[in-house]
Amino acid sequence: MKKKFCFFAAILLIVGYVYSQDNSRDIFLDNYFDYQEYKIESHHFSNFDFYFAYNVLDNKQGFFTKAILFRKNNKTIEPIGYIQGNKIFNGERLLFSGVIHTQKFAGWKITVVDRNNSIATVFYTNNGENMTEGPLLIWKNDMLVQYAIDTSML
């Protein structure tokens, strides 16, 4: 009887350990993505590492409709930007809202260019049939901002 109990207790401990090691999902991200599937990429700007998590949609173009850019401080997530539908936020304010009145929003694609601290965006409409260049986002003064050409110098 003691052998069976010890064996059962050992199995429970092993399963508990394996579960605790395998449970690498983050509660904040699970809530942000409403427990839907998401992917995480890691990137490096000149002075810090950051992560980009985005929802996984069933489309061959690979665009998404919801994303978050964040830093990690130990295991704490510090958001630096959000993409929700056709809008891009830097955490403090709206940076861009993409609306094409004759077309239906479908999603985004981004390209992170680590060497110049920028994020290029592409805006998809009509189930991915049409695409338009979105804003160029840059890391400036410890904040994500939309790049704008200084026309005063032209």
Short mmCIF file of C-alpha atoms in Angstrom, two decimals:
data_model
loop_
_atom_site.label_atom_id
_atom_site.label_comp_id
_atom_site.label_asym_id
_atom_site.label_seq_id
_atom_site.Cartn_x
_atom_site.Cartn_y
_atom_site.Cartn_z
CA MET A 1 0.00 0.00 0.00
CA LYS A 2 2.87 2.40 0.86
CA LYS A 3 4.57 1.59 -2.44
CA LYS A 4 1.43 2.48 -4.41
CA PHE A 5 1.01 5.72 -2.47
CA CYS A 6 4.68 6.69 -2.96
CA PHE A 7 4.46 5.85 -6.67
CA PHE A 8 1.26 7.91 -7.05
CA ALA A 9 2.81 10.86 -5.14
CA ALA A 10 5.95 10.70 -7.31
CA ILE A 11 3.84 10.74 -10.51
CA LEU A 12 1.89 13.77 -9.23
CA LEU A 13 5.12 15.63 -8.43
CA ILE A 14 6.58 14.86 -11.88
CA VAL A 15 3.39 15.93 -13.68
CA GLY A 16 3.21 19.10 -11.58
CA TYR A 17 6.83 19.94 -12.38
CA VAL A 18 6.39 19.29 -16.11
CA TYR A 19 3.22 21.39 -16.19
CA SER A 20 4.91 24.28 -14.38
CA GLN A 21 7.86 24.21 -16.81
CA ASP A 22 5.70 23.90 -19.91
CA ASN A 23 3.27 26.64 -18.89
CA SER A 24 5.24 29.41 -20.64
CA ARG A 25 2.21 31.39 -21.79
CA ASP A 26 1.81 34.84 -20.37
CA ILE A 27 -1.48 35.79 -18.67
CA PHE A 28 -1.27 39.41 -19.88
CA LEU A 29 -0.83 38.32 -23.53
CA ASP A 30 -3.49 35.61 -23.23
CA ASN A 31 -5.94 38.27 -22.03
CA TYR A 32 -4.84 40.80 -24.66
CA PHE A 33 -5.43 38.27 -27.44
CA ASP A 34 -8.64 36.90 -25.87
CA TYR A 35 -7.00 33.46 -25.51
CA GLN A 36 -6.71 33.17 -29.30
CA GLU A 37 -3.51 31.93 -30.96
CA TYR A 38 -0.65 34.45 -31.19
CA LYS A 39 3.03 34.45 -32.12
CA ILE A 40 5.93 36.34 -30.53
CA GLU A 41 9.03 37.66 -32.31
CA SER A 42 12.04 39.21 -30.58
CA HIS A 43 13.92 42.22 -31.96
CA HIS A 44 16.69 44.58 -30.92
CA PHE A 45 16.85 48.33 -31.36
CA SER A 46 20.12 50.14 -30.64
CA ASN A 47 19.70 50.31 -26.89
CA PHE A 48 17.15 47.64 -25.90
CA ASP A 49 15.46 44.38 -26.78
CA PHE A 50 11.74 44.27 -27.46
CA TYR A 51 9.10 41.78 -28.49
CA PHE A 52 6.33 41.85 -31.04
CA ALA A 53 3.29 39.62 -30.45
CA TYR A 54 0.50 39.38 -33.02
CA ASN A 55 -2.64 37.36 -33.60
CA VAL A 56 -2.57 34.50 -36.09
CA LEU A 57 -5.19 34.75 -38.81
CA ASP A 58 -6.12 32.15 -41.37
CA ASN A 59 -4.78 33.93 -44.45
CA LYS A 60 -2.01 33.15 -46.90
CA GLN A 61 -0.64 36.70 -46.90
CA GLY A 62 0.30 36.48 -43.21
CA PHE A 63 -1.27 39.74 -42.08
CA PHE A 64 -2.75 40.35 -38.62
CA THR A 65 -5.34 42.62 -37.00
CA LYS A 66 -4.12 42.80 -33.40
CA ALA A 67 -0.60 43.18 -32.05
CA ILE A 68 1.44 44.51 -29.16
CA LEU A 69 5.04 45.69 -28.97
CA PHE A 70 6.58 45.36 -25.53
CA ARG A 71 9.69 45.17 -23.42
CA LYS A 72 10.21 42.68 -20.63
CA ASN A 73 11.49 43.71 -17.24
CA ASN A 74 12.18 40.37 -15.57
CA LYS A 75 8.83 38.71 -16.30
CA THR A 76 6.80 41.93 -16.34
CA ILE A 77 5.50 43.15 -19.72
CA GLU A 78 5.94 46.87 -20.45
CA PRO A 79 3.86 47.75 -23.56
CA ILE A 80 5.39 50.31 -25.95
CA GLY A 81 2.83 50.10 -28.75
CA TYR A 82 -0.43 48.49 -29.85
CA ILE A 83 -2.17 47.66 -33.10
CA GLN A 84 -5.93 47.18 -32.78
CA GLY A 85 -7.86 46.85 -36.00
CA ASN A 86 -6.98 49.72 -38.32
CA LYS A 87 -5.40 51.82 -35.54
CA ILE A 88 -1.84 52.08 -34.20
CA PHE A 89 -1.17 53.45 -30.69
CA ASN A 90 2.09 54.12 -28.87
CA GLY A 91 0.56 53.45 -25.45
CA GLU A 92 -0.15 57.12 -24.83
CA ARG A 93 -1.96 58.23 -27.95
CA LEU A 94 -3.25 57.28 -31.38
CA LEU A 95 -0.45 57.39 -33.96
CA PHE A 96 -2.34 56.32 -37.08
CA SER A 97 -5.83 55.37 -38.14
CA GLY A 98 -6.10 53.79 -41.58
CA VAL A 99 -9.40 54.20 -43.36
CA ILE A 100 -10.05 53.79 -47.05
CA HIS A 101 -13.74 54.54 -47.47
CA THR A 102 -14.23 52.40 -50.56
CA GLN A 103 -12.47 49.35 -49.10
CA LYS A 104 -12.81 47.05 -46.09
CA PHE A 105 -9.89 46.77 -43.65
CA ALA A 106 -8.24 43.32 -43.64
CA GLY A 107 -5.01 43.57 -41.63
CA TRP A 108 -1.41 44.68 -41.22
CA LYS A 109 2.07 43.42 -41.97
CA ILE A 110 5.16 44.95 -40.45
CA THR A 111 8.89 44.83 -41.06
CA VAL A 112 11.16 45.67 -38.15
CA VAL A 113 14.45 47.23 -39.23
CA ASP A 114 16.66 46.79 -36.19
CA ARG A 115 19.64 48.75 -37.49
CA ASN A 116 17.76 52.06 -37.79
CA ASN A 117 15.19 51.55 -35.00
CA SER A 118 12.19 51.62 -37.32
CA ILE A 119 9.09 49.61 -38.14
CA ALA A 120 7.63 49.75 -41.65
CA THR A 121 3.92 48.93 -41.92
CA VAL A 122 1.68 47.74 -44.75
CA PHE A 123 -2.11 48.19 -44.61
CA TYR A 124 -4.24 45.45 -46.28
CA THR A 125 -7.84 45.82 -47.45
CA ASN A 126 -10.49 43.74 -49.24
CA ASN A 127 -9.39 40.35 -47.83
CA GLY A 128 -5.77 41.09 -48.72
CA GLU A 129 -6.44 41.92 -52.38
CA ASN A 130 -5.21 45.50 -51.95
CA MET A 131 -2.29 46.88 -49.96
CA THR A 132 -1.05 50.36 -49.14
CA GLU A 133 2.08 51.53 -47.40
CA GLY A 134 1.26 52.41 -43.85
CA PRO A 135 3.17 54.74 -41.55
CA LEU A 136 6.84 54.35 -40.74
CA LEU A 137 7.22 54.06 -36.97
CA ILE A 138 10.50 55.02 -35.29
CA TRP A 139 11.88 54.83 -31.76
CA LYS A 140 12.66 58.38 -30.68
CA ASN A 141 13.08 59.92 -27.22
CA ASP A 142 12.24 56.60 -25.55
CA MET A 143 8.88 56.42 -27.38
CA LEU A 144 7.38 54.91 -30.52
CA VAL A 145 6.39 57.74 -32.91
CA GLN A 146 5.21 58.08 -36.51
CA TYR A 147 7.99 59.32 -38.79
CA ALA A 148 7.21 62.60 -40.51
CA ILE A 149 9.35 64.42 -43.05
CA ASP A 150 10.38 67.85 -41.85
CA THR A 151 9.00 70.03 -44.65
CA SER A 152 10.48 73.21 -43.20
CA MET A 153 13.84 72.18 -44.63
CA LEU A 154 12.51 71.77 -48.20
#
